[in-house]
PDB file of C-alpha atoms in Angstrom:
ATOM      1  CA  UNK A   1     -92.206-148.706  45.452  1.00  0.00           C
ATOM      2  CA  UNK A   2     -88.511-148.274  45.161  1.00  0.00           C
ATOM      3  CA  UNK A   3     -87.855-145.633  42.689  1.00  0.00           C
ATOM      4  CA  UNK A   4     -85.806-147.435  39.902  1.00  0.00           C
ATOM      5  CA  UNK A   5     -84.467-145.326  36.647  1.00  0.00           C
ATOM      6  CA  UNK A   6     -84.788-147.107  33.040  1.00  0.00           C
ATOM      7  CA  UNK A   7     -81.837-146.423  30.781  1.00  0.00           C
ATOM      8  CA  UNK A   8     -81.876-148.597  28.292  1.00  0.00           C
ATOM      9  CA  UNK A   9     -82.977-146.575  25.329  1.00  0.00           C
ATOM     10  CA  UNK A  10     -82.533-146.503  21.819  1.00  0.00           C
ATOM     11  CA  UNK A  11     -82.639-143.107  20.482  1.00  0.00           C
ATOM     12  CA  UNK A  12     -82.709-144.933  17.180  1.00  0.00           C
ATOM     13  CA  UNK A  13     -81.867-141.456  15.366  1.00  0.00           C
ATOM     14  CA  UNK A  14     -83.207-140.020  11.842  1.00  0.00           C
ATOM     15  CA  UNK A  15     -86.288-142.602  12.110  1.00  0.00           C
ATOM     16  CA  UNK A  16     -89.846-142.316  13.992  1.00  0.00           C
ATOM     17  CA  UNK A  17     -89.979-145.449  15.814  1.00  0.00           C
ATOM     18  CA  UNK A  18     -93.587-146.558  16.781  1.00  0.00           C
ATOM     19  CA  UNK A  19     -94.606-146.549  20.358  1.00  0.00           C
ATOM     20  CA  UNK A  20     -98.115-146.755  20.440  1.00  0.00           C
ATOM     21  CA  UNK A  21    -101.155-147.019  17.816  1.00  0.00           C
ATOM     22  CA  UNK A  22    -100.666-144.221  15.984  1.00  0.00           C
ATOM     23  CA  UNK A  23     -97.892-142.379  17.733  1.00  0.00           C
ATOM     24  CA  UNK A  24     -94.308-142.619  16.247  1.00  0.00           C
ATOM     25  CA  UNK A  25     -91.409-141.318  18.143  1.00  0.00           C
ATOM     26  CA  UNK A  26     -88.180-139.233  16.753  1.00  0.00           C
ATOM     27  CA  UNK A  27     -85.761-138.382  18.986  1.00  0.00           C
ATOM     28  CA  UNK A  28     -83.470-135.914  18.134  1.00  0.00           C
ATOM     29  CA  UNK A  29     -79.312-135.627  18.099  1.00  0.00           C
ATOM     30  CA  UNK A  30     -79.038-133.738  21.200  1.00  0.00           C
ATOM     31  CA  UNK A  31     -77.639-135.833  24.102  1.00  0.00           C
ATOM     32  CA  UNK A  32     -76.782-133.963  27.154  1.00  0.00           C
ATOM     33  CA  UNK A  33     -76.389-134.732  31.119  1.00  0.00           C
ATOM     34  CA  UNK A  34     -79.265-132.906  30.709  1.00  0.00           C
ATOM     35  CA  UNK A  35     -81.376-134.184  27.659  1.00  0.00           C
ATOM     36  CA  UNK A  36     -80.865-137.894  28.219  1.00  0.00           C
ATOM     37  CA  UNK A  37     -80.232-139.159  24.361  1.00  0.00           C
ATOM     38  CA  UNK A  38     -82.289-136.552  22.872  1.00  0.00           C
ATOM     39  CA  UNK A  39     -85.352-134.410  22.856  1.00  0.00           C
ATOM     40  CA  UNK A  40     -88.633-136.650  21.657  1.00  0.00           C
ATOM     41  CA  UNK A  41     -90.836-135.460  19.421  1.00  0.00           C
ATOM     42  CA  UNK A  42     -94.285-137.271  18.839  1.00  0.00           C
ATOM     43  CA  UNK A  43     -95.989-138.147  15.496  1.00  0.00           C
ATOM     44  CA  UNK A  44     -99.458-138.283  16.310  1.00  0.00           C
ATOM     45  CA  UNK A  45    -102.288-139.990  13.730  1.00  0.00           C
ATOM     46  CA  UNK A  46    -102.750-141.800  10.590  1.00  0.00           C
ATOM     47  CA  UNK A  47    -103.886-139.288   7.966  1.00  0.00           C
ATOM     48  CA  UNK A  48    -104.021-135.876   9.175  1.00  0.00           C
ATOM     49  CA  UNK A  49    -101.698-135.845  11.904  1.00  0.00           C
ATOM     50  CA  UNK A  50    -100.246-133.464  15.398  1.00  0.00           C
ATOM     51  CA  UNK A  51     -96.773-133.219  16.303  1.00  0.00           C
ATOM     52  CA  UNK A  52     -95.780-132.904  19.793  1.00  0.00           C
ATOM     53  CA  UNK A  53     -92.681-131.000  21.180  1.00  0.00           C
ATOM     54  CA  UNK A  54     -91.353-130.103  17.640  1.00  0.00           C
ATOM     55  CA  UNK A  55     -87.943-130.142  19.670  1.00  0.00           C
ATOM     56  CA  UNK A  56     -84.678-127.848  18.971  1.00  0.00           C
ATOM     57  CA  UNK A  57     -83.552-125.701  16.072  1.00  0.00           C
ATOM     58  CA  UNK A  58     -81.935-128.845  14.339  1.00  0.00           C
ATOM     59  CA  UNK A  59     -81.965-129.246  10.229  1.00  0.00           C
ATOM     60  CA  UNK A  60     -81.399-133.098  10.879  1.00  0.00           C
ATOM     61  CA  UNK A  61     -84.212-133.572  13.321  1.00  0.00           C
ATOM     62  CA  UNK A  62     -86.539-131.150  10.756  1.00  0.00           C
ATOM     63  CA  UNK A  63     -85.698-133.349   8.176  1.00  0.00           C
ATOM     64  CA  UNK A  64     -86.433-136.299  10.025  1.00  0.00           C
ATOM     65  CA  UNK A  65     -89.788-135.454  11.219  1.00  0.00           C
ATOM     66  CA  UNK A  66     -90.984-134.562   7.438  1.00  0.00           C
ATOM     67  CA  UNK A  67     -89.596-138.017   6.490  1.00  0.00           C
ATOM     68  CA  UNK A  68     -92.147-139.318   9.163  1.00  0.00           C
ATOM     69  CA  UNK A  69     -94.903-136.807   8.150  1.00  0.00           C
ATOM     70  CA  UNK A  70     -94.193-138.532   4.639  1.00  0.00           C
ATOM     71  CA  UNK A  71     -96.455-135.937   3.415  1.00  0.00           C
ATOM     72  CA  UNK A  72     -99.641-136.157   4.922  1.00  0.00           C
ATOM     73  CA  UNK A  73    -101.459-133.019   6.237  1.00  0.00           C
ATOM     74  CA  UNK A  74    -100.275-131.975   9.931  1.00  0.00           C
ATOM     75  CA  UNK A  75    -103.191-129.666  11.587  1.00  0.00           C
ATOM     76  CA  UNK A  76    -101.529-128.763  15.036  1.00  0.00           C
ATOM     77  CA  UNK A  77     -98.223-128.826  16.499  1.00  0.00           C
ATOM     78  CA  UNK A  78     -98.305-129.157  20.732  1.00  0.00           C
ATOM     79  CA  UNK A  79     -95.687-127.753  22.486  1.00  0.00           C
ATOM     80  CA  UNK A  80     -94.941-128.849  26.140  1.00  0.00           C
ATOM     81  CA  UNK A  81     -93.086-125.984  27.339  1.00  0.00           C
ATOM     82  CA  UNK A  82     -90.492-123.806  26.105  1.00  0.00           C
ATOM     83  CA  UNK A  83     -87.413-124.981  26.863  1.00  0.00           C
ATOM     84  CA  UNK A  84     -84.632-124.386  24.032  1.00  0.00           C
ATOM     85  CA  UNK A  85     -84.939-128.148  23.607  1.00  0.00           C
ATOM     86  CA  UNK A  86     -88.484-128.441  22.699  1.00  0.00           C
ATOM     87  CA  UNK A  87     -89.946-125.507  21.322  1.00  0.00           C
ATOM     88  CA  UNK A  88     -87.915-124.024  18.505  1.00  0.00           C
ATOM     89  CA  UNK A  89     -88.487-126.455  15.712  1.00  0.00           C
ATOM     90  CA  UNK A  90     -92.330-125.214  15.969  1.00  0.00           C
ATOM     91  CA  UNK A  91     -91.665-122.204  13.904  1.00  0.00           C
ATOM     92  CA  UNK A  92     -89.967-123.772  11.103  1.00  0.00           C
ATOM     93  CA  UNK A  93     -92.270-126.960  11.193  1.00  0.00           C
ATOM     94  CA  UNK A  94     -95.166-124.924  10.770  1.00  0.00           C
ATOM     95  CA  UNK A  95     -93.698-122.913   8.256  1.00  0.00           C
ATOM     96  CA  UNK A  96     -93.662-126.659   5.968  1.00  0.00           C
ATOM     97  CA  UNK A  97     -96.550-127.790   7.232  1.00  0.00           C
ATOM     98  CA  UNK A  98     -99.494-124.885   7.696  1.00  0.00           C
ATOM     99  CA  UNK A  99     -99.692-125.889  11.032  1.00  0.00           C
ATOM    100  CA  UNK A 100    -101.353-124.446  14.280  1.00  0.00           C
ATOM    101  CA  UNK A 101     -98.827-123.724  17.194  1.00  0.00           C
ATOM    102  CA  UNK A 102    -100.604-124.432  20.484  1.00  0.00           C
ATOM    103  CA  UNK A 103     -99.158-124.119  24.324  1.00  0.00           C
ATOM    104  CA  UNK A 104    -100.252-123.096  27.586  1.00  0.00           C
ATOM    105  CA  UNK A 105     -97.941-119.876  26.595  1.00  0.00           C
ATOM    106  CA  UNK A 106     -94.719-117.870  26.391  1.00  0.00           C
ATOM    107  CA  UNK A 107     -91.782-118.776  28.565  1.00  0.00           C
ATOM    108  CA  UNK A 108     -91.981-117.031  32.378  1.00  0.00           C
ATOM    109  CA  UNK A 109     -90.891-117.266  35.781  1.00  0.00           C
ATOM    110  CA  UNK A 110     -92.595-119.215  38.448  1.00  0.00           C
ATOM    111  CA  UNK A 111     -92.146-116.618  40.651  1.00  0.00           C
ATOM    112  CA  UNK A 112     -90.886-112.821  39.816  1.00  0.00           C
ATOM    113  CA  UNK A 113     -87.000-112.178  40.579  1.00  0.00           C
ATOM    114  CA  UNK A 114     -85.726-110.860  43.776  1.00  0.00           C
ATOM    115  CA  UNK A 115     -83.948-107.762  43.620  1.00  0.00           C
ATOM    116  CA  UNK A 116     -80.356-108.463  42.257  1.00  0.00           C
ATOM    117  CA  UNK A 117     -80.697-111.466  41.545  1.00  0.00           C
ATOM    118  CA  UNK A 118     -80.176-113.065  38.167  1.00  0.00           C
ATOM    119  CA  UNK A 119     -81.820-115.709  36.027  1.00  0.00           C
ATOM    120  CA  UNK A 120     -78.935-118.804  35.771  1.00  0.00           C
ATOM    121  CA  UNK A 121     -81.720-120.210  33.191  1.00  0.00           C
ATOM    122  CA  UNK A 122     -82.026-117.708  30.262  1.00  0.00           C
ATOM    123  CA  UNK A 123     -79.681-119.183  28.350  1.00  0.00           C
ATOM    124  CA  UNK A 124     -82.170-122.388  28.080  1.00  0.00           C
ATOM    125  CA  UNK A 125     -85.459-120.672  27.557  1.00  0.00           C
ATOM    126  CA  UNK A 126     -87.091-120.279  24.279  1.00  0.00           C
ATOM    127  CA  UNK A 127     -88.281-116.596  24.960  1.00  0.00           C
ATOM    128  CA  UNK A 128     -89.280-115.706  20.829  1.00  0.00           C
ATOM    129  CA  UNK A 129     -91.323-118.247  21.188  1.00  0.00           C
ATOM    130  CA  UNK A 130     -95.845-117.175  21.241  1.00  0.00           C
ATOM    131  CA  UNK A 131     -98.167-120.045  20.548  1.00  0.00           C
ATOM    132  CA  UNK A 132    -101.065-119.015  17.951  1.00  0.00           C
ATOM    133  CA  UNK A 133    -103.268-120.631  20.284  1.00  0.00           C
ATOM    134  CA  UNK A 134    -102.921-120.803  24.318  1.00  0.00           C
ATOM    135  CA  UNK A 135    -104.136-123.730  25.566  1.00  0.00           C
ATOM    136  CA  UNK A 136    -106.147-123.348  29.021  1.00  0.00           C
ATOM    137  CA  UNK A 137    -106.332-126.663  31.796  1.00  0.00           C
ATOM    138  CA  UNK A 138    -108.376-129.352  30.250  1.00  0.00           C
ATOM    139  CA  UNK A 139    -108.921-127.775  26.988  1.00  0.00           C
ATOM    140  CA  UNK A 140    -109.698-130.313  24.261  1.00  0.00           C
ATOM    141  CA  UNK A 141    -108.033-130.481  20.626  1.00  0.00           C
ATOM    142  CA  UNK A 142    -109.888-132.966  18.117  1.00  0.00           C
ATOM    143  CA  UNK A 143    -107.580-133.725  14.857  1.00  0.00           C
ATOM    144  CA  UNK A 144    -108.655-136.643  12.064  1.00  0.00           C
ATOM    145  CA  UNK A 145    -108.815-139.182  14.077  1.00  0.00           C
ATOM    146  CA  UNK A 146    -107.340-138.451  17.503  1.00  0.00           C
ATOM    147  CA  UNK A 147    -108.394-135.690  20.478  1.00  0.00           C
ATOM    148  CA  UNK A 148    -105.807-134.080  23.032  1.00  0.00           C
ATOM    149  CA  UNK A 149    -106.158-132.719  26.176  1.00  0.00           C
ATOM    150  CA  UNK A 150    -104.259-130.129  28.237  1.00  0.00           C
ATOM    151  CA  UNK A 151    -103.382-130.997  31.150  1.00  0.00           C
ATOM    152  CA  UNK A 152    -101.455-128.176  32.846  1.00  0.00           C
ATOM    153  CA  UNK A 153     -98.424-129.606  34.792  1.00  0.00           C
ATOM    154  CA  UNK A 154     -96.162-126.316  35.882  1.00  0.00           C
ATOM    155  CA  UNK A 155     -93.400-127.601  38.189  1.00  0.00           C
ATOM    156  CA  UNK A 156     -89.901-127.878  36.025  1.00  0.00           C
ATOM    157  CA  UNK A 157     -91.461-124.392  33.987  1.00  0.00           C
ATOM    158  CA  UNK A 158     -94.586-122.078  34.768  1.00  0.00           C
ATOM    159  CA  UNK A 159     -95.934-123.124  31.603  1.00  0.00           C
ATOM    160  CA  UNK A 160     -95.521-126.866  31.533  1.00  0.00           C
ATOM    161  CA  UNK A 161     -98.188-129.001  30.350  1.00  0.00           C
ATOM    162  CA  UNK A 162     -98.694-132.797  29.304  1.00  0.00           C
ATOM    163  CA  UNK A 163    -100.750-133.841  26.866  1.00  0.00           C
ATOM    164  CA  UNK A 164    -103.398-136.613  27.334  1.00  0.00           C
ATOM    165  CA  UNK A 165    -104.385-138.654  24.188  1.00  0.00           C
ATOM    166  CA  UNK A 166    -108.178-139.037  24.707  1.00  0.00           C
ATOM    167  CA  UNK A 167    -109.795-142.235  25.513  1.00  0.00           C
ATOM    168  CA  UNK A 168    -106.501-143.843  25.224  1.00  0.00           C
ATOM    169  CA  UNK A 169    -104.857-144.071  28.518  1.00  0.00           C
ATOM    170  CA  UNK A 170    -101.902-142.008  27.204  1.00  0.00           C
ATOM    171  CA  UNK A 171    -100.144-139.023  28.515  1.00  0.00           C
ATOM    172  CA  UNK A 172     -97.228-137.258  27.120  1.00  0.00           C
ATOM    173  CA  UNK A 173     -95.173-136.432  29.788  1.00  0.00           C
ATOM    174  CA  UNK A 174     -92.916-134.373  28.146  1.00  0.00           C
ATOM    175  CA  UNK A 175     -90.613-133.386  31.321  1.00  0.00           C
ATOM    176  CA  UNK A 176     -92.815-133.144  34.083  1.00  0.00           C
ATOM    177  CA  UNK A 177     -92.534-137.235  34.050  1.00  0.00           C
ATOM    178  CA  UNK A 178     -89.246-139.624  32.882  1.00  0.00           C
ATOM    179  CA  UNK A 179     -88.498-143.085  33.281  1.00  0.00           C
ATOM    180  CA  UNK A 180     -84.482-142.349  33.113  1.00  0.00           C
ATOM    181  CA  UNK A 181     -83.965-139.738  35.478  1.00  0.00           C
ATOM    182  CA  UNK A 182     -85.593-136.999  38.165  1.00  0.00           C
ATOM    183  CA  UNK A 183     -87.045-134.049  36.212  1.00  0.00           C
ATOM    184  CA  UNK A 184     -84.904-130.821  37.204  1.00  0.00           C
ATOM    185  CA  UNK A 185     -87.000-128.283  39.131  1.00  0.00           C
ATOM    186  CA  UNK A 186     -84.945-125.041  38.957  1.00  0.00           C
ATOM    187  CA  UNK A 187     -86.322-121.296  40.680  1.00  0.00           C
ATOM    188  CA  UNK A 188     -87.043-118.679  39.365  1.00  0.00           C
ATOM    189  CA  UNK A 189     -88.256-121.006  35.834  1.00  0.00           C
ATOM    190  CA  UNK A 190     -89.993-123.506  38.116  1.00  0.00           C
ATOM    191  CA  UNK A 191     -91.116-124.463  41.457  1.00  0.00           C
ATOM    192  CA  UNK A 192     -91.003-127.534  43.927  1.00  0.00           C
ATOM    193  CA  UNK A 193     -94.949-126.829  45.282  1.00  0.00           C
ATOM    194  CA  UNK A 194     -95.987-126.510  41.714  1.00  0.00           C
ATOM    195  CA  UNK A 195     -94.156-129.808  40.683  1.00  0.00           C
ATOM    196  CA  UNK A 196     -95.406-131.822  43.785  1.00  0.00           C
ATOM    197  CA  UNK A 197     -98.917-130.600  43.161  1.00  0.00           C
ATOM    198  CA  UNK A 198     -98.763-131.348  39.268  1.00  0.00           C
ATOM    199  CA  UNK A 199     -97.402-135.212  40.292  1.00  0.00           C
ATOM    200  CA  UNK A 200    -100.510-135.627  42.795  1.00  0.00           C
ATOM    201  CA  UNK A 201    -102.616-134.907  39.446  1.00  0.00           C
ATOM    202  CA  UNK A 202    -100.953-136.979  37.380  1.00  0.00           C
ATOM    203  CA  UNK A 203    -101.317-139.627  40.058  1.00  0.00           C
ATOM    204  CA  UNK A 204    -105.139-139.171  40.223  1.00  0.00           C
ATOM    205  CA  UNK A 205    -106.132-139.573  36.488  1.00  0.00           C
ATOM    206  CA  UNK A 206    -104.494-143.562  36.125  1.00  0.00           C
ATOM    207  CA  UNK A 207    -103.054-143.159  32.840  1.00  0.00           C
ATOM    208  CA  UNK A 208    -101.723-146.546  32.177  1.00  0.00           C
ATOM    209  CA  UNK A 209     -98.531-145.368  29.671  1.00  0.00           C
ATOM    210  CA  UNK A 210     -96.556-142.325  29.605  1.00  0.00           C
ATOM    211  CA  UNK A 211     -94.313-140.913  26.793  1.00  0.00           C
ATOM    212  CA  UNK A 212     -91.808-138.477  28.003  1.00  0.00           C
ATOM    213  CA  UNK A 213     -89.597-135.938  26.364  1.00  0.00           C
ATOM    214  CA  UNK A 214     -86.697-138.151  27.110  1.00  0.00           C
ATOM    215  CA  UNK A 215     -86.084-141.328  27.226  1.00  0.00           C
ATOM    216  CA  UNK A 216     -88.217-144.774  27.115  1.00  0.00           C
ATOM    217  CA  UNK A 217     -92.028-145.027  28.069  1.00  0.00           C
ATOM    218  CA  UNK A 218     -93.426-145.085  31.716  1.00  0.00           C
ATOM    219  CA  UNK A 219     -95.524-148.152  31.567  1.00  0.00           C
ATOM    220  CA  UNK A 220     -96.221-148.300  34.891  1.00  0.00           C
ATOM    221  CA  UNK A 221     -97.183-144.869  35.669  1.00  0.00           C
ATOM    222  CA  UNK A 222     -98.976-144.217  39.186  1.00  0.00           C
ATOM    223  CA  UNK A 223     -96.541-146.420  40.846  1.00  0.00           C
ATOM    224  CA  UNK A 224     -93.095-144.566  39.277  1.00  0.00           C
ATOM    225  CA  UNK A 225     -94.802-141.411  40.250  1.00  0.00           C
ATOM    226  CA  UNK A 226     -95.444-142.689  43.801  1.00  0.00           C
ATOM    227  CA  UNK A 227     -91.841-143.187  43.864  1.00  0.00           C
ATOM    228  CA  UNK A 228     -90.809-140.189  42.366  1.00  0.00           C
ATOM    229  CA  UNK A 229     -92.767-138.319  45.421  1.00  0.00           C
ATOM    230  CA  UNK A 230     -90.846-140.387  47.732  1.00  0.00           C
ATOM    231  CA  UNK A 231     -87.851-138.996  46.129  1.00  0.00           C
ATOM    232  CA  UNK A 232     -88.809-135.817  46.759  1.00  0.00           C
ATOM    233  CA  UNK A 233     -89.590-136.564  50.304  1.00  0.00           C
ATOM    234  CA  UNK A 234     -86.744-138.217  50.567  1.00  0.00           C
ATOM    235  CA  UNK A 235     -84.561-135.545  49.102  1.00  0.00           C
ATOM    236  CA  UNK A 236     -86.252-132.850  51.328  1.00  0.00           C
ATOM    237  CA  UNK A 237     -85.185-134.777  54.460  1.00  0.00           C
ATOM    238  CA  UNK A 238     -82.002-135.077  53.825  1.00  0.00           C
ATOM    239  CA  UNK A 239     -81.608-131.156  52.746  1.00  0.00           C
ATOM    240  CA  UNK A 240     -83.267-130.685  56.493  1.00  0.00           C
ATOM    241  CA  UNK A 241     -80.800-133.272  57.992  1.00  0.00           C
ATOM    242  CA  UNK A 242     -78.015-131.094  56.616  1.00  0.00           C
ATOM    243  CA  UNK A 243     -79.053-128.351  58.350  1.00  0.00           C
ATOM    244  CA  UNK A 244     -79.760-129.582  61.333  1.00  0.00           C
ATOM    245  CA  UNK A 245     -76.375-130.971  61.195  1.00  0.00           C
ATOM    246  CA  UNK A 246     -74.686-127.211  60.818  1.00  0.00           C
ATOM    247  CA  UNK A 247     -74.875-126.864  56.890  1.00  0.00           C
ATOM    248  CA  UNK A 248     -75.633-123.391  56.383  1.00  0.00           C
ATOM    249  CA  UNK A 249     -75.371-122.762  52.584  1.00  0.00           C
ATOM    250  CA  UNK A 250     -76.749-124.720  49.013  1.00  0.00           C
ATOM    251  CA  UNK A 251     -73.056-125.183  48.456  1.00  0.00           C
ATOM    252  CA  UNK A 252     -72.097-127.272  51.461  1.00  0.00           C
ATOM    253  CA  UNK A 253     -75.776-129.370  51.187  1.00  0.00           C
ATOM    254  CA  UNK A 254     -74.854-130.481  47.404  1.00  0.00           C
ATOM    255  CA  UNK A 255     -71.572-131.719  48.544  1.00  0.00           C
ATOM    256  CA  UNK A 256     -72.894-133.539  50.811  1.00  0.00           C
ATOM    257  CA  UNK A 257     -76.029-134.945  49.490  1.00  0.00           C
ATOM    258  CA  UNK A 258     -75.191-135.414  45.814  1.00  0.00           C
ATOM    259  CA  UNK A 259     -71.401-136.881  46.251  1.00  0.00           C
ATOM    260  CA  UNK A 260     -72.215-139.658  43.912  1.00  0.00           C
ATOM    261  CA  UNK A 261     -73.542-137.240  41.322  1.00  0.00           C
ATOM    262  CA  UNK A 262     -72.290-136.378  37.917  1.00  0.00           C
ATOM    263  CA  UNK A 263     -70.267-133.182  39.213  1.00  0.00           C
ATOM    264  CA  UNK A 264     -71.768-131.970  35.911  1.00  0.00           C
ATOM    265  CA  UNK A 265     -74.937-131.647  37.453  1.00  0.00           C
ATOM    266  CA  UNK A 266     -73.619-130.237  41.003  1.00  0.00           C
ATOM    267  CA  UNK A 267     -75.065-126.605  39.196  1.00  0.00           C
ATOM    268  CA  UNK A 268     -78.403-127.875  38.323  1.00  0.00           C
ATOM    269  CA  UNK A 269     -78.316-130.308  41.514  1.00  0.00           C
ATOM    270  CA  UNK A 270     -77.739-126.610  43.338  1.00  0.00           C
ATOM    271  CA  UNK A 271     -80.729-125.063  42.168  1.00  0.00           C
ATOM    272  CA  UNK A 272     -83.112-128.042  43.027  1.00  0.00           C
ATOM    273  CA  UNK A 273     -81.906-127.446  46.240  1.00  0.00           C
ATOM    274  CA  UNK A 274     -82.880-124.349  45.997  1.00  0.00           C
ATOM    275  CA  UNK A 275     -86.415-125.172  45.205  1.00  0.00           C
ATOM    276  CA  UNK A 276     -86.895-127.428  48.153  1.00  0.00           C
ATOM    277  CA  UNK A 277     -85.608-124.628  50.458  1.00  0.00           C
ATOM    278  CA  UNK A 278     -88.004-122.141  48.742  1.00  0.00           C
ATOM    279  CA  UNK A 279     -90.953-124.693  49.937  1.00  0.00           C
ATOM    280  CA  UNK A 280     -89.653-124.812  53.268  1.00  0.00           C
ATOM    281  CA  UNK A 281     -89.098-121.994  54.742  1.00  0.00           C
ATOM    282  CA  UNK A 282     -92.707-120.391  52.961  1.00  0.00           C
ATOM    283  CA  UNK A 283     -93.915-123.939  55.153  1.00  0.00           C
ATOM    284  CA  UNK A 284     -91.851-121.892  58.068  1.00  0.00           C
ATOM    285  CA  UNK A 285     -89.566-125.256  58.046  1.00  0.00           C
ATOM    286  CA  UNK A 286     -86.761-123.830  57.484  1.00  0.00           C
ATOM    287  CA  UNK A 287     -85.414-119.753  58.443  1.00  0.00           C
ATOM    288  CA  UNK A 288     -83.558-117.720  55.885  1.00  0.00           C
ATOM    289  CA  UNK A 289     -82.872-113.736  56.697  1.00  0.00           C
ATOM    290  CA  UNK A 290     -84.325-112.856  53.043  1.00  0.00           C
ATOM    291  CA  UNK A 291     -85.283-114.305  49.975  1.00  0.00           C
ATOM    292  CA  UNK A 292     -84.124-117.907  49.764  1.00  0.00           C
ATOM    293  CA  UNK A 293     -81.334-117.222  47.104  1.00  0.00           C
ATOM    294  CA  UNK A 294     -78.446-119.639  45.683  1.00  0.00           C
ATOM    295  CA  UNK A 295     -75.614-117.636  48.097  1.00  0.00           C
ATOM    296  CA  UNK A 296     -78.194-118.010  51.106  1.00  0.00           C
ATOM    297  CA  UNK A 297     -78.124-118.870  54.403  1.00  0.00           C
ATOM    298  CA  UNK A 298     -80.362-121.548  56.007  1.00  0.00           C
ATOM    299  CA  UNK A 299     -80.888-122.321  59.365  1.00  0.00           C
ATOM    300  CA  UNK A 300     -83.910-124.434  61.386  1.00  0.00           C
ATOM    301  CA  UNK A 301     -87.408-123.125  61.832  1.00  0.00           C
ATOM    302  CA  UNK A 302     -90.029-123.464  63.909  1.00  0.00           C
TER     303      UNK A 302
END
């Protein structure tokens, strides 16, 4: 299919906004380039209850969520990943509530750092944050009422997993997975193998609805994700056109390939780049005389 993006969304902000049987939605007050409208968190159940992706450090968004909660007994709080707009809430949310924190784990690199070379991502990673509980591939959480599983998704972080309501044909995406926009795969926090790998998976199990961390709901989900792989295939070609064609650095690709892009998002645009290169040349695609870094140099392989 022809990969088409769905912005029209109503963050509809300080109230949970029902989006399935059971599951409300809050979306927090943090628009970005980057965050769509907001981070979503998920309400989950009708009398004891899970929250999923607490979301940032935010008194409104706290506030909001324990208007939703309304009171009633909340047993687990899921966290996708920890990225400074999902995880932080967790701490202070369980502090009200009692709460288990679960998640795959703490924040970490796909892949360790070269020498010299600096993380551009620290700034965005919630590194305080430990789950009480780590949450292996296709573990199973029952609550009152409802059941979650894991399912491990690393790709935009090491640690990234969805979170598949049981017997429902629901999936929280969280970022792996958005109807508004591409999901940002950045080295060293993620990896374009991982990410590819994590989408065939997704594709496999034939969800019928997912709910990501931003935006509206995928309600068509194998076919978006088909597309989004084309994208990716898509996007890979044309990094390999640009070298073929005498490019020789991230800098020169990202003018070229992403002129009609938000120059907002040339820096984030630079390092997905940078994660399609990484795939390459370990494929033996693409040559680079060391590590493939940001101030690299890329030329044809085999």
């Amino acid at each position: 299919m022809a990969l088409k993006f769905d912005t029209s969304f109503d963050p509809a902000y300080g109230q949970g906004v029902s989006v399935a049987p059971d599951v409300q939605r809050v979306t927090a007050g943090n628009p970005s380039p980057f965050t769509f409208h907001g981070t979503n968190s998920y309400v989950v159940g009708r009398d004891t209850l899970a929250v999923i992706d607490p979301g940032p450090d935010d008194e409104a968004h706290l506030q909001t969520l324990l208007d939703v909660i309304a009171g009633r007994p909340v047993s687990h709080i899921f966290v996708s990943h920890t990225h400074r707009d999902h995880s932080p809430l967790a701490a202070r949310l369980k502090e009200r509530t009692g709460a288990q924190v679960l998640a795959e784990g703490p924040h970490r690199p796909a892949r360790p750092l070269h020498i010299g070379e600096t993380n551009p991502l620290d700034a965005s990673a919630d590194t305080a944050f430990v789950p009480d509980i780590a949450l292996p591939d296709s573990e199973l959480v029952s609550g009152d009422g409802w059941a979650i599983r894991t399912v491990l998704t690393p790709g935009h972080t090491a640690n990234h997993a969805a979170f598949a309501l049981e017997g429902t044909g629901i999936v929280f995406s969280a970022d792996h997975v958005m109807g508004w926009a591409t999901s940002i795969v950045a080295p060293p926090d993620g990896a374009m193998a991982d990410y590819m790998a994590s989408l065939d998976r997704l594709i496999e199990r034939g969800d019928r609805l997912l709910l990501p961390g931003h935006g509206g709901p995928v309600t068509a989900p194998r076919a978006f994700m088909r597309g989004l792989k084309a994208h990716r295939k898509m996007r890979e070609r044309a990094i390999l056109e640009r070298i073929r064609a005498g490019d020789r650095t991230i800098p020169a690709m990202v003018k070229a390939i992403y002129r009609d892009t938000d120059p907002r998002l040339h820096g984030a645009a630079g390092l997905s780049v940078l994660a399609h290169l990484e795939d390459l040349v370990a494929r033996g695609v693409v040559a680079t005389d060391a590590a493939p870094a940001m101030d690299g140099t890329f030329t044809p392989g085999r």
